[in-house]
Short mmCIF file of C-alpha atoms in Angstrom, two decimals:
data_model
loop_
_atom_site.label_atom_id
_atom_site.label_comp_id
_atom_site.label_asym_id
_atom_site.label_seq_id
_atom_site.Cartn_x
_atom_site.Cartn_y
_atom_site.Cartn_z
CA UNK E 29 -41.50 -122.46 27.39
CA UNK E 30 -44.80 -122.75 25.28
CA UNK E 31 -46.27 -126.04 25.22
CA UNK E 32 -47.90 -127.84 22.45
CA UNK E 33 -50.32 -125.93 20.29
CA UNK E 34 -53.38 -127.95 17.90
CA UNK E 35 -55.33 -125.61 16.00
CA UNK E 36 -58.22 -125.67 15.83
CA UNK E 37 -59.96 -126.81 18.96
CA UNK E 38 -63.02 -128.40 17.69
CA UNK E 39 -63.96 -128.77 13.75
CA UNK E 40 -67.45 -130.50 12.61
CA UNK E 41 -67.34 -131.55 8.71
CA UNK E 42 -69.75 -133.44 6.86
CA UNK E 43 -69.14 -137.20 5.16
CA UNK E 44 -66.79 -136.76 2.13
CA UNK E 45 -65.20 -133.89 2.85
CA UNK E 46 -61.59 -133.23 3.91
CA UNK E 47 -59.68 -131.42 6.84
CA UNK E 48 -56.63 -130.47 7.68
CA UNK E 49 -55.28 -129.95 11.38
CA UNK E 50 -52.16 -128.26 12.73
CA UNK E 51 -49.75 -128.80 15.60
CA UNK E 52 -47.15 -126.80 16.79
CA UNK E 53 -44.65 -128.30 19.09
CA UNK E 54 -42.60 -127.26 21.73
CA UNK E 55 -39.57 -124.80 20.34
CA UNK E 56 -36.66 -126.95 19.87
CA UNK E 57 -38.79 -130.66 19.46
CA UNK E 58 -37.78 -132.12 16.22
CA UNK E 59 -40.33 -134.65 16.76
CA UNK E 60 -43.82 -134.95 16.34
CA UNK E 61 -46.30 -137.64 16.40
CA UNK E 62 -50.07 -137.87 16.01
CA UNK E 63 -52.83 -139.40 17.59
CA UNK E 64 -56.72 -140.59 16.91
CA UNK E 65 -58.87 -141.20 20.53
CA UNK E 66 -61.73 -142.41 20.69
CA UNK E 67 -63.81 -144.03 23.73
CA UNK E 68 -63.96 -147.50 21.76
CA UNK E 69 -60.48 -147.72 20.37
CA UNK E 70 -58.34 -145.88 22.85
CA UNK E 71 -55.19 -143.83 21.45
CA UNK E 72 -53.85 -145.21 18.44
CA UNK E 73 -51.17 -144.29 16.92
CA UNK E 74 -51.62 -142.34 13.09
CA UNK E 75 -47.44 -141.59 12.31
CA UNK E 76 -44.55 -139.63 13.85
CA UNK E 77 -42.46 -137.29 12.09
CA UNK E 78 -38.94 -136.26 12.51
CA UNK E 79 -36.93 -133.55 10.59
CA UNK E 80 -39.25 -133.64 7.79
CA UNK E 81 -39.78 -137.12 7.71
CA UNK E 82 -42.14 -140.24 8.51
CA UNK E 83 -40.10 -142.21 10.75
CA UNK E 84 -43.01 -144.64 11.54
CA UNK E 85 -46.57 -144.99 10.43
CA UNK E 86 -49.56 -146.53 11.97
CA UNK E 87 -52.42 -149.09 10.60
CA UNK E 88 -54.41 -146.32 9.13
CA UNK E 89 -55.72 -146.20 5.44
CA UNK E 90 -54.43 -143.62 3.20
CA UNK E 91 -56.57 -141.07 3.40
CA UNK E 92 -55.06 -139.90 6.95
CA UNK E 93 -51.58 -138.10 5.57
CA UNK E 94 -49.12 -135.56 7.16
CA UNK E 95 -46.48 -133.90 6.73
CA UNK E 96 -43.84 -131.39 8.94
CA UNK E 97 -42.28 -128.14 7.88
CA UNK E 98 -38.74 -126.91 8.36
CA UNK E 99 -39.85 -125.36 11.56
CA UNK E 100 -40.94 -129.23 12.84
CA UNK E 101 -44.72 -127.42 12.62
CA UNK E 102 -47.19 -130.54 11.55
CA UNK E 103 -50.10 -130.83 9.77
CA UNK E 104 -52.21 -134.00 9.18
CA UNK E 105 -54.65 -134.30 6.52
CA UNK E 106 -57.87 -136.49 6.21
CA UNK E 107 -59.63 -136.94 3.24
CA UNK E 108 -63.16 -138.40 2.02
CA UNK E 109 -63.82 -138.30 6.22
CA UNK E 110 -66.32 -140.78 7.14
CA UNK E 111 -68.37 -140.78 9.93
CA UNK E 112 -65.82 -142.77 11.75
CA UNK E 113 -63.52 -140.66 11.63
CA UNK E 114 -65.07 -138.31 14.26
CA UNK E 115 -63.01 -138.45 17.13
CA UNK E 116 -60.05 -136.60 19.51
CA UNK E 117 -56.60 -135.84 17.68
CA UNK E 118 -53.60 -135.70 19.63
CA UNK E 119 -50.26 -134.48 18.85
CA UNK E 120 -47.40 -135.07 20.38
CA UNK E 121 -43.88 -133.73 20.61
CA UNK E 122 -40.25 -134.75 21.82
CA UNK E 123 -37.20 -133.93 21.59
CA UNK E 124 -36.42 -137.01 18.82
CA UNK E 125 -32.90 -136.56 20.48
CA UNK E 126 -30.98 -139.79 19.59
CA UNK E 127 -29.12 -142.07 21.74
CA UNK E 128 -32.08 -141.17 24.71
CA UNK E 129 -34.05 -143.98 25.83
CA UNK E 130 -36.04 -141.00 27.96
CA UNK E 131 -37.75 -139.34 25.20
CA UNK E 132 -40.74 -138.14 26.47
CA UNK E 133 -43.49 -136.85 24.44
CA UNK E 134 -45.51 -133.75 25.04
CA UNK E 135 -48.90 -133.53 24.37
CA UNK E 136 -51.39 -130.90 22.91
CA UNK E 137 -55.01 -130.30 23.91
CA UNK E 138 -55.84 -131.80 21.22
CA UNK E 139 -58.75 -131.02 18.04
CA UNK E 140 -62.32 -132.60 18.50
CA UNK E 141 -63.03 -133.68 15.19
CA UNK E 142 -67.15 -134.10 14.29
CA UNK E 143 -67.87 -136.05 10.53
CA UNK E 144 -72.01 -136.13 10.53
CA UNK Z 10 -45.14 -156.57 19.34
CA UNK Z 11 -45.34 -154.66 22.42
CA UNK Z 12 -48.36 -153.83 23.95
CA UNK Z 13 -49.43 -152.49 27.33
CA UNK Z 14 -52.68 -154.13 29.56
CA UNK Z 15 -54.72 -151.74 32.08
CA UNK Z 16 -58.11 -152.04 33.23
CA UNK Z 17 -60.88 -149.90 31.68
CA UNK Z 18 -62.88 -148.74 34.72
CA UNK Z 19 -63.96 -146.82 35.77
CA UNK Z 20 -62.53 -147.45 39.03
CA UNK Z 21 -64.82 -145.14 41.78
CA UNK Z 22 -63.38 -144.03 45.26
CA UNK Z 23 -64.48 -142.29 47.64
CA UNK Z 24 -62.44 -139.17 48.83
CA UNK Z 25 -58.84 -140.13 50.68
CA UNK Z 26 -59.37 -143.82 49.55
CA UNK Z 27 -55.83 -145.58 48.20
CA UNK Z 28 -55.82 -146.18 44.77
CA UNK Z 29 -54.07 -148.78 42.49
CA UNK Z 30 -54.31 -149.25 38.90
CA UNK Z 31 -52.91 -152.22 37.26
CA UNK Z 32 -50.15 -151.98 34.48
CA UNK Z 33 -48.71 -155.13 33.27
CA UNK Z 34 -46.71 -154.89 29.32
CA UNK Z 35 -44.79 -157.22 26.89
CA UNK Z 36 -42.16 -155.42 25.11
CA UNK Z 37 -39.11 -156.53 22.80
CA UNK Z 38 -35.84 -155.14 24.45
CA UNK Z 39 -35.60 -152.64 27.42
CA UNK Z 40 -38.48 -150.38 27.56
CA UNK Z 41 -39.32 -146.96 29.54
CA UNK Z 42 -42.62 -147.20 31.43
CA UNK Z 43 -45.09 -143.72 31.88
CA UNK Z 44 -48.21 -143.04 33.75
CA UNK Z 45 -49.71 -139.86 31.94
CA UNK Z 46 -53.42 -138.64 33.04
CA UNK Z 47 -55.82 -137.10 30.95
CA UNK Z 48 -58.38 -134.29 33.14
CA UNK Z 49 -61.68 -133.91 31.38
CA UNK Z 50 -61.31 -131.85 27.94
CA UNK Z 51 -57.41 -131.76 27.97
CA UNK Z 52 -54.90 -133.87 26.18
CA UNK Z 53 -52.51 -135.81 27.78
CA UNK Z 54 -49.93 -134.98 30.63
CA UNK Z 55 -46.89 -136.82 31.83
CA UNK Z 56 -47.27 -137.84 35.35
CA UNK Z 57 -44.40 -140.01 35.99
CA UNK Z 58 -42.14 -142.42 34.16
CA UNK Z 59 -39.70 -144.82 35.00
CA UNK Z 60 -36.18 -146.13 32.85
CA UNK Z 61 -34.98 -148.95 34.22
CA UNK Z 62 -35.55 -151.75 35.99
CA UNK Z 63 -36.60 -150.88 40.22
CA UNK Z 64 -37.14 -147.42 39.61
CA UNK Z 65 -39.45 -145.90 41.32
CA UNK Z 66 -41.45 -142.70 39.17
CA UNK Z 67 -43.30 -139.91 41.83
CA UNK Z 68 -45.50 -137.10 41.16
CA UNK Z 69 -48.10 -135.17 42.77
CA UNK Z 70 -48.49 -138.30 45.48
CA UNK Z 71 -48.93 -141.02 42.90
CA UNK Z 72 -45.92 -143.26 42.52
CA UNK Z 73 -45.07 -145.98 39.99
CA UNK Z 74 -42.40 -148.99 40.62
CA UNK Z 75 -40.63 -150.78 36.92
CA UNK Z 76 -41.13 -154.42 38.14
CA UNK Z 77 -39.22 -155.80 35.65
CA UNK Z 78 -39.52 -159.59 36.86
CA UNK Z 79 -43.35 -159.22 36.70
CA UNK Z 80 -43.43 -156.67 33.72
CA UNK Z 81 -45.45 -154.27 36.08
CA UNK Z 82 -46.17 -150.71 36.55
CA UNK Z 83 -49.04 -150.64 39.17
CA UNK Z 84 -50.08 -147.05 39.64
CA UNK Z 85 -50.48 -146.27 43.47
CA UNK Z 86 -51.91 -142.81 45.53
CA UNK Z 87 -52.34 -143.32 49.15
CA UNK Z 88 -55.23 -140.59 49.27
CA UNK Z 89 -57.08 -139.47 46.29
CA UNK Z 90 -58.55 -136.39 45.99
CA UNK Z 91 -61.73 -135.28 43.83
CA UNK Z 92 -58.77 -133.49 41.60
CA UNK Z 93 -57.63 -136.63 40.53
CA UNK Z 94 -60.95 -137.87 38.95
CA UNK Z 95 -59.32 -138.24 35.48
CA UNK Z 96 -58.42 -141.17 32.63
CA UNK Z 97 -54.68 -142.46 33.44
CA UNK Z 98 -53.06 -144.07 30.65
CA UNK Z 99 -49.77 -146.24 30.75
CA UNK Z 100 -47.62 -146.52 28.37
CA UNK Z 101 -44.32 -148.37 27.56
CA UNK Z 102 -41.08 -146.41 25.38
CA UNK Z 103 -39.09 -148.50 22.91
CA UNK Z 104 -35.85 -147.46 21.02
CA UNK Z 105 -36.05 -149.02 17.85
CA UNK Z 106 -32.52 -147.97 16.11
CA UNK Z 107 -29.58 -145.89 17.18
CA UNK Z 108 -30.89 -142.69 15.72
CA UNK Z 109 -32.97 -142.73 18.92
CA UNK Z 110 -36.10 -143.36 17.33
CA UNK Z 111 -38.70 -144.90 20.02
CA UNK Z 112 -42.12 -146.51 19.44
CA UNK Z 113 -44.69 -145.38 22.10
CA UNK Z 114 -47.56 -148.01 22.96
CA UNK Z 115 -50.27 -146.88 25.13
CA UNK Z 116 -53.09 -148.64 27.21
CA UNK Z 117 -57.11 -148.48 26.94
CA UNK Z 118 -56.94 -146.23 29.74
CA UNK Z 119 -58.50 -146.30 32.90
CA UNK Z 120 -61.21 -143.79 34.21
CA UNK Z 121 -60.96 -142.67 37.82
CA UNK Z 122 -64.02 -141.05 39.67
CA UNK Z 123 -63.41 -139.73 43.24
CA UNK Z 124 -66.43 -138.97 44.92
CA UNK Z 125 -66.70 -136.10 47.90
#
Protein backbone atom coordinates (compact mmCIF):
# COMPACT_ATOMS: atom_id res chain seq x y z
CA UNK A 1 0.00 0.00 0.00
CA UNK A 2 1.36 3.56 -0.96
CA UNK A 3 2.01 5.74 1.84
CA UNK A 4 1.43 9.36 2.18
CA UNK A 5 2.39 11.58 -0.69
CA UNK A 6 3.13 15.86 -0.16
CA UNK A 7 3.93 17.46 -3.28
CA UNK A 8 6.13 19.31 -3.63
CA UNK A 9 9.18 18.55 -1.56
CA UNK A 10 10.64 21.87 -0.98
CA UNK A 11 9.04 25.36 -2.31
CA UNK A 12 10.90 28.90 -1.61
CA UNK A 13 8.38 32.01 -2.18
CA UNK A 14 8.93 35.47 -1.48
CA UNK A 15 6.90 37.76 1.35
CA UNK A 16 3.32 38.35 0.03
CA UNK A 17 2.90 35.80 -2.12
CA UNK A 18 0.73 32.67 -1.87
CA UNK A 19 1.19 28.76 -2.13
CA UNK A 20 -0.61 26.00 -2.30
CA UNK A 21 0.55 22.38 -1.15
CA UNK A 22 -0.91 18.93 -1.79
CA UNK A 23 -1.24 15.68 0.13
CA UNK A 24 -2.31 12.52 -0.91
CA UNK A 25 -3.20 10.00 1.67
CA UNK A 26 -3.14 6.51 2.00
CA UNK A 27 -6.00 4.76 -0.43
CA UNK A 28 -8.91 4.21 1.69
CA UNK A 29 -8.01 7.18 4.66
CA UNK A 30 -10.93 9.45 4.82
CA UNK A 31 -8.95 11.55 7.03
CA UNK A 32 -6.45 14.02 6.73
CA UNK A 33 -4.85 16.48 8.91
CA UNK A 34 -2.09 19.07 8.51
CA UNK A 35 0.80 20.17 10.21
CA UNK A 36 3.33 23.40 10.56
CA UNK A 37 7.07 22.34 12.29
CA UNK A 38 9.26 24.38 13.12
CA UNK A 39 12.45 24.08 15.55
CA UNK A 40 10.90 26.90 17.91
CA UNK A 41 7.29 25.92 17.98
CA UNK A 42 7.30 22.19 17.53
CA UNK A 43 4.27 20.53 15.48
CA UNK A 44 1.24 22.40 15.72
CA UNK A 45 -1.65 21.54 14.59
CA UNK A 46 -3.23 23.78 11.24
CA UNK A 47 -6.91 21.57 10.75
CA UNK A 48 -8.03 18.02 9.92
CA UNK A 49 -10.37 17.13 7.34
CA UNK A 50 -12.79 14.36 6.99
CA UNK A 51 -15.10 13.49 3.99
CA UNK A 52 -14.90 16.88 2.69
CA UNK A 53 -15.04 18.59 5.76
CA UNK A 54 -13.16 20.62 8.64
CA UNK A 55 -13.77 18.59 11.57
CA UNK A 56 -11.36 20.68 13.74
CA UNK A 57 -9.21 23.71 13.20
CA UNK A 58 -6.15 24.97 14.87
CA UNK A 59 -5.05 28.62 16.31
CA UNK A 60 -3.92 29.77 12.97
CA UNK A 61 -5.00 33.11 11.25
CA UNK A 62 -6.95 32.94 8.17
CA UNK A 63 -4.74 33.08 5.66
CA UNK A 64 -3.70 29.22 6.19
CA UNK A 65 -7.02 27.45 4.42
CA UNK A 66 -7.67 23.89 3.02
CA UNK A 67 -9.78 22.00 1.65
CA UNK A 68 -10.22 17.91 0.56
CA UNK A 69 -11.61 16.49 -2.64
CA UNK A 70 -13.97 13.59 -3.15
CA UNK A 71 -10.98 11.37 -3.43
CA UNK A 72 -9.95 12.60 0.48
CA UNK A 73 -6.78 14.29 -1.71
CA UNK A 74 -5.90 17.71 0.42
CA UNK A 75 -4.66 20.80 -0.37
CA UNK A 76 -3.80 23.69 2.03
CA UNK A 77 -3.44 27.13 0.96
CA UNK A 78 -1.38 30.09 2.46
CA UNK A 79 -1.78 33.41 1.48
CA UNK A 80 0.11 36.93 1.90
CA UNK A 81 3.10 34.30 3.40
CA UNK A 82 5.27 36.08 5.72
CA UNK A 83 8.53 35.31 6.58
CA UNK A 84 7.26 33.28 9.42
CA UNK A 85 5.67 31.19 7.73
CA UNK A 86 8.79 29.33 6.45
CA UNK A 87 8.80 26.14 7.95
CA UNK A 88 8.10 21.99 7.56
CA UNK A 89 4.39 20.96 6.55
CA UNK A 90 3.16 17.74 7.55
CA UNK A 91 0.22 15.86 6.53
CA UNK A 92 -1.26 13.31 8.01
CA UNK A 93 -3.74 10.55 7.30
CA UNK A 94 -6.08 7.94 9.14
CA UNK A 95 -8.53 6.00 8.66
CA UNK A 96 -11.23 8.68 10.46
CA UNK A 97 -13.00 5.26 11.13
CA UNK A 98 -15.54 6.00 13.94
CA UNK A 99 -16.11 4.26 17.09
CA UNK A 100 -11.88 3.55 17.10
CA UNK A 101 -10.08 5.00 19.87
CA UNK A 102 -6.80 3.52 17.76
CA UNK A 103 -6.79 5.85 14.96
CA UNK A 104 -3.49 6.25 14.01
CA UNK A 105 -2.28 8.81 11.70
CA UNK A 106 0.14 8.38 8.88
CA UNK A 107 2.49 10.78 8.01
CA UNK A 108 4.03 12.27 4.74
CA UNK A 109 7.58 13.46 4.16
CA UNK A 110 6.46 16.44 4.36
CA UNK A 111 7.04 20.12 2.05
CA UNK A 112 9.92 22.50 3.25
CA UNK A 113 8.40 25.69 2.84
CA UNK A 114 11.10 28.92 2.38
CA UNK A 115 9.19 32.76 2.57
CA UNK A 116 12.49 35.23 2.15
CA UNK B 1 -6.89 21.00 27.44
CA UNK B 2 -4.64 18.20 26.90
CA UNK B 3 -1.22 18.58 26.39
CA UNK B 4 1.81 16.30 26.38
CA UNK B 5 5.46 17.26 28.37
CA UNK B 6 8.92 15.76 26.95
CA UNK B 7 12.24 17.06 27.28
CA UNK B 8 13.87 18.97 24.39
CA UNK B 9 17.42 17.55 24.30
CA UNK B 10 19.18 16.71 22.83
CA UNK B 11 19.84 13.79 24.87
CA UNK B 12 23.62 12.29 23.58
CA UNK B 13 24.67 8.56 24.13
CA UNK B 14 27.19 6.85 23.35
CA UNK B 15 26.73 3.59 21.22
CA UNK B 16 24.79 0.53 23.25
CA UNK B 17 24.00 3.07 26.11
CA UNK B 18 20.13 2.61 27.59
CA UNK B 19 18.02 5.27 26.79
CA UNK B 20 14.91 6.85 28.46
CA UNK B 21 12.94 9.72 27.44
CA UNK B 22 10.42 11.21 29.66
CA UNK B 23 6.63 11.45 28.67
CA UNK B 24 4.30 12.67 31.22
CA UNK B 25 0.44 14.20 29.69
CA UNK B 26 -2.86 15.69 31.06
CA UNK B 27 -5.73 14.71 29.04
CA UNK B 28 -9.68 14.97 29.50
CA UNK B 29 -11.12 11.34 29.27
CA UNK B 30 -9.21 8.13 28.20
CA UNK B 31 -6.49 8.86 25.85
CA UNK B 32 -4.14 6.63 23.43
CA UNK B 33 -0.45 7.33 24.00
CA UNK B 34 2.31 7.13 20.71
CA UNK B 35 5.99 7.38 20.47
CA UNK B 36 6.61 8.33 16.67
CA UNK B 37 10.40 9.26 15.56
CA UNK B 38 11.33 11.57 13.05
CA UNK B 39 15.07 10.45 11.05
CA UNK B 40 16.73 13.50 9.62
CA UNK B 41 14.73 14.93 6.42
CA UNK B 42 11.65 12.57 6.82
CA UNK B 43 8.29 13.16 8.32
CA UNK B 44 7.02 11.37 11.01
CA UNK B 45 6.75 7.50 11.69
CA UNK B 46 4.75 5.57 14.20
CA UNK B 47 6.95 3.69 16.48
CA UNK B 48 4.71 2.37 19.04
CA UNK B 49 1.48 3.27 20.79
CA UNK B 50 -0.34 2.15 23.59
CA UNK B 51 -4.60 2.11 24.35
CA UNK B 52 -5.18 1.51 27.60
CA UNK B 53 -4.11 1.67 30.79
CA UNK B 54 -0.68 -1.04 31.54
CA UNK B 55 -0.08 -1.62 28.09
CA UNK B 56 2.99 -2.05 27.11
CA UNK B 57 3.81 -0.59 23.11
CA UNK B 58 7.25 -2.45 21.40
CA UNK B 59 9.04 -1.76 18.31
CA UNK B 60 12.35 -2.11 16.88
CA UNK B 61 13.77 -2.60 20.76
CA UNK B 62 12.21 0.55 22.17
CA UNK B 63 9.25 -0.10 24.41
CA UNK B 64 6.68 2.24 25.99
CA UNK B 65 4.47 1.37 29.30
CA UNK B 66 0.63 3.64 29.67
CA UNK B 67 1.20 4.47 33.41
CA UNK B 68 -1.98 5.64 33.90
CA UNK B 69 -1.61 6.42 37.80
CA UNK B 70 1.42 8.66 36.95
CA UNK B 71 0.12 9.83 33.44
CA UNK B 72 3.47 8.43 31.94
CA UNK B 73 4.85 7.15 28.80
CA UNK B 74 8.68 6.96 29.43
CA UNK B 75 10.32 5.86 26.23
CA UNK B 76 12.99 3.07 26.99
CA UNK B 77 15.86 1.12 24.48
CA UNK B 78 18.23 -1.00 26.33
CA UNK B 79 21.02 -0.42 23.55
CA UNK B 80 20.93 2.35 21.13
CA UNK B 81 22.38 2.25 18.03
CA UNK B 82 23.83 5.23 15.78
CA UNK B 83 20.43 4.37 13.63
CA UNK B 84 18.43 5.66 16.19
CA UNK B 85 19.97 9.23 16.30
CA UNK B 86 16.59 10.87 15.46
CA UNK B 87 13.77 13.48 17.11
CA UNK B 88 11.06 11.20 19.05
CA UNK B 89 7.90 12.84 19.60
CA UNK B 90 5.01 11.66 22.01
CA UNK B 91 1.86 12.18 21.58
CA UNK B 92 -1.53 11.53 23.33
CA UNK B 93 -5.08 10.41 21.07
CA UNK B 94 -8.43 11.79 22.23
CA UNK B 95 -11.96 10.82 20.91
CA UNK B 96 -13.89 13.79 21.06
CA UNK B 97 -17.56 12.53 19.84
CA UNK B 98 -18.98 9.23 18.71
CA UNK B 99 -18.30 9.81 15.07
CA UNK B 100 -14.78 8.78 16.12
CA UNK B 101 -13.31 12.00 15.70
CA UNK B 102 -9.89 12.22 17.86
CA UNK B 103 -7.73 15.27 18.69
CA UNK B 104 -3.97 14.46 18.40
CA UNK B 105 -1.56 16.56 20.80
CA UNK B 106 2.04 16.19 20.31
CA UNK B 107 5.23 17.06 22.40
CA UNK B 108 8.31 19.56 21.67
CA UNK B 109 10.15 16.61 20.75
CA UNK B 110 13.23 15.32 21.87
CA UNK B 111 16.53 15.02 19.79
CA UNK B 112 18.60 11.88 20.22
CA UNK B 113 22.36 11.75 19.12
CA UNK B 114 24.16 8.35 19.41
CA UNK B 115 27.66 8.64 19.02
CA UNK B 116 30.04 5.58 17.55
Amino acid sequence: KAGVTQTPRYLIKTRGQQVTLSCSPISGHRSVSWYQQTPGQGLQFLFEYFSETQRNKGNFPGRFSGRQFSNSRSEMNVSTLELGDSALYLCASSSGQAPSLTDTQYFGPGTRLTVL
Amino acid sequence: GDSVTQMEGPVTLSEEAFLTINCTYTATGYPSLFWYVQYPGEGLQLLLKATKADDKGSNKGFEATYRKETTSFHLEKGSVQVSDSAVYFCALSVKLNSGGYQKVTFGIGTKLQVIP
